[in-house]
mmCIF file of C-alpha atoms in Angstrom:
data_model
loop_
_atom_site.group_PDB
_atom_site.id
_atom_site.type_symbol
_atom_site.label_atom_id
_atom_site.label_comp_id
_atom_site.label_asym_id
_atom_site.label_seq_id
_atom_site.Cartn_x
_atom_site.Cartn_y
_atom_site.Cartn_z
ATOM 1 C CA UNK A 1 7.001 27.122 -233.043
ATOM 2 C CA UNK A 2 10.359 25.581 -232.510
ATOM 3 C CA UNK A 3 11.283 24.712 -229.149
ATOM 4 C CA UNK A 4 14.956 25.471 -229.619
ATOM 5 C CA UNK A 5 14.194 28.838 -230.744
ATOM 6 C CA UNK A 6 11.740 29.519 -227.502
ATOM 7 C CA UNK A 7 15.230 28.720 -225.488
ATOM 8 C CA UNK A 8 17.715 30.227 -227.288
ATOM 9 C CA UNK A 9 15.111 33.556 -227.298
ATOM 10 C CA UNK A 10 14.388 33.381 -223.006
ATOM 11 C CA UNK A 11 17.616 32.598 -222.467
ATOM 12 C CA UNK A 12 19.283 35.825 -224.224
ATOM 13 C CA UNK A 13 16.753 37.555 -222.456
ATOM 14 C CA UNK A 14 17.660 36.527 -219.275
ATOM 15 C CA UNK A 15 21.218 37.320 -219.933
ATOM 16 C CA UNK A 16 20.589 40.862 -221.665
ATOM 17 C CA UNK A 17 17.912 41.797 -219.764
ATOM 18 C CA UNK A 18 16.768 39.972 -216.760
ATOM 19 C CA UNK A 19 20.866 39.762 -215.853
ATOM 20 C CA UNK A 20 22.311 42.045 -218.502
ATOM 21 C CA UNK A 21 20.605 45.446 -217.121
ATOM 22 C CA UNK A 22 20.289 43.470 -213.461
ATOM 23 C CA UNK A 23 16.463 43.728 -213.110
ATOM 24 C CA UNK A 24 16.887 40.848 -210.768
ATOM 25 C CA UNK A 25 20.045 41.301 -209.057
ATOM 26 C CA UNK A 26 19.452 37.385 -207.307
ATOM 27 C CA UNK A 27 19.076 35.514 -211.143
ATOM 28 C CA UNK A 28 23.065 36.053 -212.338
ATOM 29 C CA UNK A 29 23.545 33.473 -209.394
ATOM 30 C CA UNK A 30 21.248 31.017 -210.283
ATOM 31 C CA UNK A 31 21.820 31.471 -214.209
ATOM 32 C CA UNK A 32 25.782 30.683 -213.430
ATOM 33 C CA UNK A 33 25.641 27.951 -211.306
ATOM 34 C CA UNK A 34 23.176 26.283 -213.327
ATOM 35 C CA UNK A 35 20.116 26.447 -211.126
ATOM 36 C CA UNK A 36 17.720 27.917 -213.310
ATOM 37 C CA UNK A 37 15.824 25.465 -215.280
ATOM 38 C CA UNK A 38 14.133 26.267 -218.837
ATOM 39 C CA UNK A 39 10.879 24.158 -219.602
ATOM 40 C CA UNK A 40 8.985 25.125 -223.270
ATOM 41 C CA UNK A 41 5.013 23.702 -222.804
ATOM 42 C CA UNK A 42 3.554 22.761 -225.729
ATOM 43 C CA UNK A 43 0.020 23.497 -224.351
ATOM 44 C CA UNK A 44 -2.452 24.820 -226.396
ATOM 45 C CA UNK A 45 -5.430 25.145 -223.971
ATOM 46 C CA UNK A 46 -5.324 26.757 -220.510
ATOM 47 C CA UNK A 47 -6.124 22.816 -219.545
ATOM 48 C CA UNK A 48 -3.344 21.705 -220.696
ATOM 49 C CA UNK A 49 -1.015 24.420 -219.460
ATOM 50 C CA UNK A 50 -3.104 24.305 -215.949
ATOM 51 C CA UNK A 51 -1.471 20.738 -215.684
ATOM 52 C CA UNK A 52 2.313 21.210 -217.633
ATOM 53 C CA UNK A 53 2.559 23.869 -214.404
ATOM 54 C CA UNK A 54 1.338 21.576 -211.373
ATOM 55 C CA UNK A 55 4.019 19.078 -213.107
ATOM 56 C CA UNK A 56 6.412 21.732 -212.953
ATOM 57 C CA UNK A 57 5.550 22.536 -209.568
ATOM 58 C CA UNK A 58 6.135 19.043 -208.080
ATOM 59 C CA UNK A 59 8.621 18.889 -210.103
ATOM 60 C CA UNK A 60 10.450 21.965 -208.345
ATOM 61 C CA UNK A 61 9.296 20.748 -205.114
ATOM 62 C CA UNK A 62 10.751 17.489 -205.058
ATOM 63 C CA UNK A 63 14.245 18.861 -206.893
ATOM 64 C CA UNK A 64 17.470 19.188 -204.814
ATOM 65 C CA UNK A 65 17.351 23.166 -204.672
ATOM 66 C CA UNK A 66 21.300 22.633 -205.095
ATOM 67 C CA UNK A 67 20.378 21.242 -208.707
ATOM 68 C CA UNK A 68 17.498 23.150 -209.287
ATOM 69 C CA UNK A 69 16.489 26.945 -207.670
ATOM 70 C CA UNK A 70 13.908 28.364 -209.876
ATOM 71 C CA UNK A 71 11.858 27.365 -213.327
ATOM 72 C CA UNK A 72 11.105 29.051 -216.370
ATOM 73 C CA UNK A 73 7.732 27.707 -217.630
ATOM 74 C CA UNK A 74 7.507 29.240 -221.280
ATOM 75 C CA UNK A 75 4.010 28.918 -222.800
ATOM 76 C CA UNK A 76 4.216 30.240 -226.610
ATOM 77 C CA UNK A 77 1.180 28.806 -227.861
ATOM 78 C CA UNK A 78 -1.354 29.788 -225.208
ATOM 79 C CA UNK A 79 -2.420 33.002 -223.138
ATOM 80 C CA UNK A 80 -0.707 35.026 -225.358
ATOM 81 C CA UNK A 81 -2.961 37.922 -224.804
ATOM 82 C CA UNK A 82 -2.023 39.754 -221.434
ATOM 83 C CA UNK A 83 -5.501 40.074 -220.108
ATOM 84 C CA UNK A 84 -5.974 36.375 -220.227
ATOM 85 C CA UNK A 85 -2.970 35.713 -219.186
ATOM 86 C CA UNK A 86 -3.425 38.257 -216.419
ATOM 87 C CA UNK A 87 -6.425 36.341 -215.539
ATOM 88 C CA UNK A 88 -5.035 33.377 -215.139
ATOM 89 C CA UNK A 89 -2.872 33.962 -212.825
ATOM 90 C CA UNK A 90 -5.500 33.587 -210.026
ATOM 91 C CA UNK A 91 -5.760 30.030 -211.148
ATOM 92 C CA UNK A 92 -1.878 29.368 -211.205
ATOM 93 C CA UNK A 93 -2.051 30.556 -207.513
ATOM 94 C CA UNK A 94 -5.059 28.218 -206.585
ATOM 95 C CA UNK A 95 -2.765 25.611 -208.189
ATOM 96 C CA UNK A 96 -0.383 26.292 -205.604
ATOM 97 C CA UNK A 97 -2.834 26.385 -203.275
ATOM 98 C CA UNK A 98 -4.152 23.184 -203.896
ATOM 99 C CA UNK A 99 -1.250 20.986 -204.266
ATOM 100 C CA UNK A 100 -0.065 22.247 -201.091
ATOM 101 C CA UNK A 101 2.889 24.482 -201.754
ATOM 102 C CA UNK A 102 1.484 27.401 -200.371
ATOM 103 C CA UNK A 103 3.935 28.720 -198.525
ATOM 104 C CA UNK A 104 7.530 26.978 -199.855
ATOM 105 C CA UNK A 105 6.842 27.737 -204.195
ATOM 106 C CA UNK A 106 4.919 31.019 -205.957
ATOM 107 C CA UNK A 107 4.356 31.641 -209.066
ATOM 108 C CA UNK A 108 5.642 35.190 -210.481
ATOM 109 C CA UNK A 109 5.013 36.459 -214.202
ATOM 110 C CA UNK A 110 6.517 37.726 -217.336
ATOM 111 C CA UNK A 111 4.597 38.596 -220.755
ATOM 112 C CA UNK A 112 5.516 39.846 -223.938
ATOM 113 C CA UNK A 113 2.945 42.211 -223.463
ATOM 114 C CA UNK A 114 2.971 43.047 -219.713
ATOM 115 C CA UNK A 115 1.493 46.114 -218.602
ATOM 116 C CA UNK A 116 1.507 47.548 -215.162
ATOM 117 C CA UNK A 117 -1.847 48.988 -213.909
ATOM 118 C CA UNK A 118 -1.573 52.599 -214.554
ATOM 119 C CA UNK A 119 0.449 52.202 -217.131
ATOM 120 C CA UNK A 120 0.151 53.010 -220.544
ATOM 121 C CA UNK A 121 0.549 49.880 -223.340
ATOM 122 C CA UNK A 122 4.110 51.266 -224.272
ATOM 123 C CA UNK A 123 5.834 52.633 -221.182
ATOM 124 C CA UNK A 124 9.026 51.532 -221.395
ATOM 125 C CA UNK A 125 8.627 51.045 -217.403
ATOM 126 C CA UNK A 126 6.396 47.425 -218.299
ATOM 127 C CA UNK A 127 9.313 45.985 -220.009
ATOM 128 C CA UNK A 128 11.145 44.747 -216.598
ATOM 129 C CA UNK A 129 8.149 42.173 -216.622
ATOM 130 C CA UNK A 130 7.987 41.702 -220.696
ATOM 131 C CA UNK A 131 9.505 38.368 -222.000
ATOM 132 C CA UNK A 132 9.612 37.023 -225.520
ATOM 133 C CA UNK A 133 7.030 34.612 -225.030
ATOM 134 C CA UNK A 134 4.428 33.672 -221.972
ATOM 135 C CA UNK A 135 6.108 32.596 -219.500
ATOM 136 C CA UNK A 136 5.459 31.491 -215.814
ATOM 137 C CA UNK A 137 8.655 31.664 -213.160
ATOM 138 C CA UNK A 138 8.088 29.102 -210.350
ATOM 139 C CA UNK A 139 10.330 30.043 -207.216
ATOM 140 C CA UNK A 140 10.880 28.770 -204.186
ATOM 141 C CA UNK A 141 9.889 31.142 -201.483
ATOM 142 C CA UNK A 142 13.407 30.024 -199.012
ATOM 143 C CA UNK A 143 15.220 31.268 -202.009
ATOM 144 C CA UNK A 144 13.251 34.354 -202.138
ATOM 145 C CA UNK A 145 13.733 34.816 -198.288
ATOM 146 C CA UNK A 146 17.799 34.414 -198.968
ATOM 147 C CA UNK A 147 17.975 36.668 -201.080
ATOM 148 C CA UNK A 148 15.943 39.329 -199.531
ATOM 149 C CA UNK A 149 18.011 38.669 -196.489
ATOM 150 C CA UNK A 150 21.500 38.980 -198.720
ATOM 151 C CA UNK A 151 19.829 42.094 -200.161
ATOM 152 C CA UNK A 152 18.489 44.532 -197.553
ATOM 153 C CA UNK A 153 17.036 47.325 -199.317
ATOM 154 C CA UNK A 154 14.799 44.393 -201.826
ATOM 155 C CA UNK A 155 11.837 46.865 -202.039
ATOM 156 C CA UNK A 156 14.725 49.276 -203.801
ATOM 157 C CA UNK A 157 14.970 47.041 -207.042
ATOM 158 C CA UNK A 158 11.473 47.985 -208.674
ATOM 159 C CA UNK A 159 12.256 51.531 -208.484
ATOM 160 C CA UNK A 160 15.918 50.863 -209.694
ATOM 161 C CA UNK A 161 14.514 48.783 -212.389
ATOM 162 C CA UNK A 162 12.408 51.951 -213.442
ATOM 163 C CA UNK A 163 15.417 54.164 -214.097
ATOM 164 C CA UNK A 164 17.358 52.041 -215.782
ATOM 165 C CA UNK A 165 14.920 51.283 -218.080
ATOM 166 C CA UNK A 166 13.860 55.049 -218.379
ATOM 167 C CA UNK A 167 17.404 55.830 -219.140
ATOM 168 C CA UNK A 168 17.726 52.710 -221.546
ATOM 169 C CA UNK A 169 14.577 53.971 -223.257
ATOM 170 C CA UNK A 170 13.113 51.543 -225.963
ATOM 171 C CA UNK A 171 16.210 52.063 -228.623
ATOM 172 C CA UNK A 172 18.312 50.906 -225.776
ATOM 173 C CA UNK A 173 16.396 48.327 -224.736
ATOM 174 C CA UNK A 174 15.938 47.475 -229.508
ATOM 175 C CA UNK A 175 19.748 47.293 -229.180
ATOM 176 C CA UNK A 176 20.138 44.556 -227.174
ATOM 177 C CA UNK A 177 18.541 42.476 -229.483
ATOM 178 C CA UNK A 178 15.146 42.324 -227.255
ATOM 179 C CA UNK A 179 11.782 42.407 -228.846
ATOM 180 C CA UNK A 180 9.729 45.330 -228.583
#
């Protein structure tokens, strides 16, 4: 899999959809100024992935937050199936845990095949968490707290983010040249 092509695929869906249909009204701010930083693993085991994110971690940690806010970890090769993906989550948060960032990073999560408990496989409802490919978003919990604070009503996105995808339905969401 071609690492330019992993890019050029996250980042037009974090302009059409992420931004586009503002499904995170905080990440137009980030994406424009810069702060958002894209990072394709190559990992093929959940070893090797288990260590490309504590080096993306530190890495985060010890960045200037005025060069860097937030990180894309994109994983194509491995956890590609949600419910070990799912799973694995647990471990990304021990990560956290363990290096000591508990509390200042966390570790939030997008799939191509996300699924919401209760859901069904294709409610178009999962797809404000489905990406093209695996992929881990590292985030610094300040800038979470910011942009709570600059957004009062924060709980209010989710449910926003479920009508506008129920009125974008799937050929809406097909048009924008997302994956299904």
């Amino acid at each position: 899999m071609d690492d330019a092509q992993v890019l050029a695929d996250t980042r037009h869906w974090v302009d059409q959809a992420v931004i586009g249909l503002n499904l995170c009204p905080f990440a137009k701010a980030v994406q424009v100024q810069g702060k958002l930083r894209y990072v394709v693993s190559r990992a093929e085991t959940v070893e090797a992935l288990i260590y490309d994110l504590g080096r993306e971690l530190n890495a985060l940690h010890d960045a200037d937050p005025e060069q860097v806010e937030t990180t894309l970890l994109i994983h194509p090769q491995v956890l590609t199936d949600f419910l070990d993906y799912n799973d694995f989550l647990d471990a990304a948060d021990a990560l956290v845990e363990e290096l000591g960032l508990a509390g200042e990073l966390q570790v939030a999560s997008f799939h191509p095949q996300y699924q919401f408990e209760g859901t069904k496989a294709d409610d178009i409802t999962n797809y404000s968490n489905r990406s093209p490919y695996p992929t881990l978003h590292l985030l610094r919990e300040s800038s979470i707290d910011r942009a709570v604070e600059a957004f009062p009503e924060a709980e209010r996105i989710f449910e926003a983010n479920i009508e506008t995808l129920q009125r974008l339905g799937i050929g809406g969401w097909l048009a924008l040249g997302l994956k299904k």
